[in-house]
Amino acid sequence: MAAHNKKLGLLLSTPPQHPNLETVIRLTETALTEKDRVYLYLIDQGALAMDDPRLNSLIEQGLKLFVCAYGADRHHVPLSGKATPCGLVVLSDLVKGCDQFLSFN
Amino acid sequence: MTDRILVLIKSNPLESHRPAEAIRIALGLASGDHSVVIVLLNQAPLLLANDTEDLVDGDILQKYLPTFKELDQTFFVEEGSLRIHPLDESDYKIQTVSFDKITELIRQAGRFFIF
């Protein structure tokens, strides 16, 4: 049986029109399919992707979505409840606690 | 190795807000249990100049950068970039590095943030 339940941390700081969002979504889909736990932290312009319907679907499949409260405020993104607003302490915890962490900037 | 984070800033702070955001994130990470290595390339050394007025989000830099002095944080600045943007009057802790040294710093890190 393949190993599973690894923790994958992802950070996205680019706006929705940047190809990074597609990459992050694909990685998340694959990791969730493999039964890994995925944590996505949206920061800076990445906060603008918070209400992307594809992310909503991934949340239903188990994605843990976080948004930097400072970034959301800066880019005038209203907090809708789909993502957990937080600060850099959470990011620090994810960087430390995940088996793998990838940053898309 | 996983505890060491490399923040590499290569964007131009005269044109983009991303270097300032990178500094903010680096400070947030440095406040945890991580060892944070900051590398500056291209025009990014301008972040450490005495006058940040012309930089995008210069007010944010003025708010966050001084804390790095208290943390005794070293900024690794690529030697070619430093020749173009000398920082003789900067009071931040600066170490000039070659690309070979930057490669070594990358090899020693476990997490990467590139802006």
Tab-separated table of C-alpha atoms in Angstrom:
chain	number	residue	atom	x	y	z
A	1	MET	CA	0.000	0.000	0.000
A	2	ALA	CA	1.378	3.359	-0.975
A	3	ALA	CA	2.291	5.776	1.779
A	4	HIS	CA	-0.249	8.513	2.262
A	5	ASN	CA	-1.252	11.186	4.684
A	6	LYS	CA	1.766	13.271	3.942
A	7	LYS	CA	1.340	16.952	4.490
A	8	LEU	CA	1.811	19.241	1.495
A	9	GLY	CA	2.013	22.957	2.082
A	10	LEU	CA	1.521	25.408	-0.767
A	11	LEU	CA	1.810	29.175	-0.917
A	12	LEU	CA	0.421	31.316	-3.724
A	13	SER	CA	1.224	35.009	-3.987
A	14	THR	CA	0.407	35.720	-7.632
A	15	PRO	CA	-2.934	36.929	-9.006
A	16	PRO	CA	-5.535	34.520	-10.459
A	17	GLN	CA	-4.583	35.219	-14.054
A	18	HIS	CA	-1.041	33.998	-13.448
A	19	PRO	CA	-0.391	30.367	-14.500
A	20	ASN	CA	0.676	29.568	-10.927
A	21	LEU	CA	-2.949	29.194	-9.893
A	22	GLU	CA	-3.504	26.397	-12.391
A	23	THR	CA	-0.336	24.694	-11.194
A	24	VAL	CA	-1.404	24.948	-7.570
A	25	ILE	CA	-4.834	23.575	-8.380
A	26	ARG	CA	-3.408	20.628	-10.283
A	27	LEU	CA	-0.943	19.843	-7.513
A	28	THR	CA	-3.701	20.029	-4.935
A	29	GLU	CA	-5.982	17.748	-6.937
A	30	THR	CA	-3.242	15.168	-7.318
A	31	ALA	CA	-2.196	15.306	-3.683
A	32	LEU	CA	-5.780	14.972	-2.435
A	33	THR	CA	-6.297	12.018	-4.739
A	34	GLU	CA	-3.273	10.434	-3.095
A	35	LYS	CA	-4.916	11.032	0.292
A	36	ASP	CA	-2.329	13.596	1.289
A	37	ARG	CA	-3.291	16.492	3.474
A	38	VAL	CA	-2.986	19.771	1.600
A	39	TYR	CA	-2.716	23.236	3.069
A	40	LEU	CA	-2.881	26.221	0.734
A	41	TYR	CA	-1.884	29.651	1.993
A	42	LEU	CA	-2.977	32.596	-0.128
A	43	ILE	CA	-0.929	35.737	0.345
A	44	ASP	CA	-0.505	39.097	-1.411
A	45	GLN	CA	-2.292	38.970	-4.782
A	46	GLY	CA	-2.944	35.291	-4.216
A	47	ALA	CA	-5.774	36.378	-1.921
A	48	LEU	CA	-7.675	37.396	-5.055
A	49	ALA	CA	-8.053	33.694	-5.891
A	50	MET	CA	-9.844	32.936	-2.664
A	51	ASP	CA	-13.291	32.575	-4.247
A	52	ASP	CA	-12.164	30.671	-7.328
A	53	PRO	CA	-14.772	27.919	-7.836
A	54	ARG	CA	-12.060	25.356	-8.401
A	55	LEU	CA	-10.673	26.041	-4.942
A	56	ASN	CA	-14.170	25.736	-3.509
A	57	SER	CA	-14.420	22.268	-5.002
A	58	LEU	CA	-11.042	21.339	-3.551
A	59	ILE	CA	-12.124	22.545	-0.120
A	60	GLU	CA	-14.988	20.090	-0.317
A	61	GLN	CA	-12.446	17.397	-1.079
A	62	GLY	CA	-10.373	18.245	1.974
A	63	LEU	CA	-8.156	21.196	1.085
A	64	LYS	CA	-7.360	23.431	4.058
A	65	LEU	CA	-7.392	26.980	2.747
A	66	PHE	CA	-5.823	29.915	4.511
A	67	VAL	CA	-5.658	33.537	3.472
A	68	CYS	CA	-3.333	36.186	4.798
A	69	ALA	CA	-5.622	38.710	6.448
A	70	TYR	CA	-3.205	41.533	5.674
A	71	GLY	CA	-3.064	40.578	2.009
A	72	ALA	CA	-6.826	40.229	1.751
A	73	ASP	CA	-7.274	43.657	3.263
A	74	ARG	CA	-4.632	45.205	1.043
A	75	HIS	CA	-6.193	43.856	-2.099
A	76	HIS	CA	-9.741	44.575	-0.968
A	77	VAL	CA	-10.786	40.946	-0.856
A	78	PRO	CA	-13.777	40.463	1.443
A	79	LEU	CA	-13.445	37.482	3.706
A	80	SER	CA	-16.145	35.043	2.706
A	81	GLY	CA	-15.558	32.292	5.231
A	82	LYS	CA	-14.205	29.867	2.649
A	83	ALA	CA	-10.649	30.477	3.779
A	84	THR	CA	-9.350	30.839	7.318
A	85	PRO	CA	-7.915	34.333	7.703
A	86	CYS	CA	-4.610	34.366	9.507
A	87	GLY	CA	-1.187	35.909	9.803
A	88	LEU	CA	2.356	34.864	9.154
A	89	VAL	CA	2.501	32.704	12.263
A	90	VAL	CA	0.298	30.183	10.490
A	91	LEU	CA	2.556	30.338	7.469
A	92	SER	CA	5.519	29.705	9.718
A	93	ASP	CA	3.758	26.702	11.225
A	94	LEU	CA	2.947	25.300	7.794
A	95	VAL	CA	6.513	25.727	6.582
A	96	LYS	CA	7.713	23.843	9.610
A	97	GLY	CA	5.013	21.235	9.887
A	98	CYS	CA	4.526	20.078	6.301
A	99	ASP	CA	6.517	17.276	4.769
A	100	GLN	CA	6.888	19.343	1.640
A	101	PHE	CA	6.329	23.017	1.093
A	102	LEU	CA	6.240	24.781	-2.250
A	103	SER	CA	5.993	28.508	-2.802
A	104	PHE	CA	4.560	29.943	-6.012
A	105	ASN	CA	5.531	33.580	-6.387
B	1	MET	CA	17.957	21.456	6.670
B	2	THR	CA	14.174	21.818	6.647
B	3	ASP	CA	14.373	24.543	9.264
B	4	ARG	CA	16.411	26.809	7.010
B	5	ILE	CA	14.397	29.025	4.731
B	6	LEU	CA	15.869	30.868	1.778
B	7	VAL	CA	14.186	34.077	0.704
B	8	LEU	CA	15.646	35.206	-2.596
B	9	ILE	CA	14.609	38.615	-3.821
B	10	LYS	CA	15.356	39.468	-7.432
B	11	SER	CA	12.483	41.756	-8.334
B	12	ASN	CA	13.046	45.468	-8.756
B	13	PRO	CA	11.764	47.430	-5.740
B	14	LEU	CA	11.526	50.536	-7.906
B	15	GLU	CA	8.900	48.827	-10.057
B	16	SER	CA	7.250	46.119	-7.973
B	17	HIS	CA	5.716	45.758	-4.530
B	18	ARG	CA	6.948	42.170	-4.334
B	19	PRO	CA	10.348	42.922	-2.733
B	20	ALA	CA	8.628	44.753	0.104
B	21	GLU	CA	6.188	41.880	0.516
B	22	ALA	CA	9.120	39.474	0.508
B	23	ILE	CA	10.716	41.424	3.343
B	24	ARG	CA	7.468	41.328	5.314
B	25	ILE	CA	7.183	37.572	4.843
B	26	ALA	CA	10.851	37.028	5.688
B	27	LEU	CA	10.378	38.890	8.944
B	28	GLY	CA	7.323	36.840	9.783
B	29	LEU	CA	9.210	33.621	9.176
B	30	ALA	CA	12.267	34.816	11.080
B	31	SER	CA	10.050	35.322	14.107
B	32	GLY	CA	9.409	31.567	14.194
B	33	ASP	CA	11.893	28.782	14.899
B	34	HIS	CA	13.342	29.053	11.429
B	35	SER	CA	16.707	30.163	10.250
B	36	VAL	CA	16.011	32.620	7.441
B	37	VAL	CA	18.584	33.373	4.792
B	38	ILE	CA	17.917	36.451	2.692
B	39	VAL	CA	19.613	36.828	-0.679
B	40	LEU	CA	19.358	39.952	-2.793
B	41	LEU	CA	19.987	40.037	-6.538
B	42	ASN	CA	19.706	42.529	-9.373
B	43	GLN	CA	18.113	45.755	-8.096
B	44	ALA	CA	16.907	44.206	-4.837
B	45	PRO	CA	19.879	45.595	-2.829
B	46	LEU	CA	18.140	48.970	-3.120
B	47	LEU	CA	15.929	47.696	-0.295
B	48	LEU	CA	18.812	48.323	2.079
B	49	ALA	CA	19.654	51.821	0.903
B	50	ASN	CA	19.204	54.661	3.336
B	51	ASP	CA	16.598	56.311	1.163
B	52	THR	CA	13.632	54.067	0.404
B	53	GLU	CA	11.312	56.884	-0.584
B	54	ASP	CA	11.291	55.977	-4.276
B	55	LEU	CA	10.729	52.285	-3.668
B	56	VAL	CA	7.293	50.750	-4.080
B	57	ASP	CA	5.747	50.363	-0.617
B	58	GLY	CA	8.668	52.234	0.907
B	59	ASP	CA	6.527	52.925	3.964
B	60	ILE	CA	6.159	49.199	4.562
B	61	LEU	CA	9.910	48.754	4.287
B	62	GLN	CA	10.476	51.487	6.830
B	63	LYS	CA	8.136	49.652	9.164
B	64	TYR	CA	9.586	46.162	8.849
B	65	LEU	CA	13.223	46.429	7.813
B	66	PRO	CA	14.648	47.931	11.018
B	67	THR	CA	13.591	44.843	12.958
B	68	PHE	CA	16.184	42.883	11.053
B	69	LYS	CA	18.866	44.945	12.770
B	70	GLU	CA	17.547	43.796	16.128
B	71	LEU	CA	17.596	40.227	14.878
B	72	ASP	CA	21.168	40.711	13.670
B	73	GLN	CA	20.020	39.397	10.311
B	74	THR	CA	22.599	39.120	7.550
B	75	PHE	CA	21.619	40.082	4.037
B	76	PHE	CA	23.544	38.192	1.369
B	77	VAL	CA	24.016	40.486	-1.621
B	78	GLU	CA	25.272	39.223	-4.951
B	79	GLU	CA	28.578	40.902	-5.718
B	80	GLY	CA	27.640	42.091	-9.190
B	81	SER	CA	24.471	43.707	-7.902
B	82	LEU	CA	26.426	45.396	-5.149
B	83	ARG	CA	28.839	46.918	-7.649
B	84	ILE	CA	25.885	48.528	-9.405
B	85	HIS	CA	24.122	49.495	-6.175
B	86	PRO	CA	26.794	50.108	-3.556
B	87	LEU	CA	25.517	50.106	0.010
B	88	ASP	CA	28.496	51.680	1.765
B	89	GLU	CA	26.249	53.840	3.882
B	90	SER	CA	23.724	51.161	4.730
B	91	ASP	CA	23.669	50.193	8.376
B	92	TYR	CA	22.295	46.718	7.737
B	93	LYS	CA	24.480	43.676	8.098
B	94	ILE	CA	25.568	42.852	4.558
B	95	GLN	CA	27.698	40.050	3.208
B	96	THR	CA	28.828	40.131	-0.407
B	97	VAL	CA	28.487	36.756	-2.108
B	98	SER	CA	29.257	35.172	-5.440
B	99	PHE	CA	26.797	33.047	-7.371
B	100	ASP	CA	28.755	30.003	-6.210
B	101	LYS	CA	28.097	30.989	-2.633
B	102	ILE	CA	24.431	31.580	-3.419
B	103	THR	CA	24.318	28.069	-4.858
B	104	GLU	CA	25.726	26.782	-1.601
B	105	LEU	CA	23.128	28.714	0.384
B	106	ILE	CA	20.396	27.185	-1.766
B	107	ARG	CA	21.783	23.718	-1.202
B	108	GLN	CA	21.702	24.245	2.542
B	109	ALA	CA	18.093	25.379	2.641
B	110	GLY	CA	14.983	23.261	2.865
B	111	ARG	CA	12.324	25.807	1.939
B	112	PHE	CA	12.398	28.487	-0.710
B	113	PHE	CA	10.619	31.748	-1.374
B	114	ILE	CA	11.657	33.519	-4.551
B	115	PHE	CA	10.335	36.926	-5.347
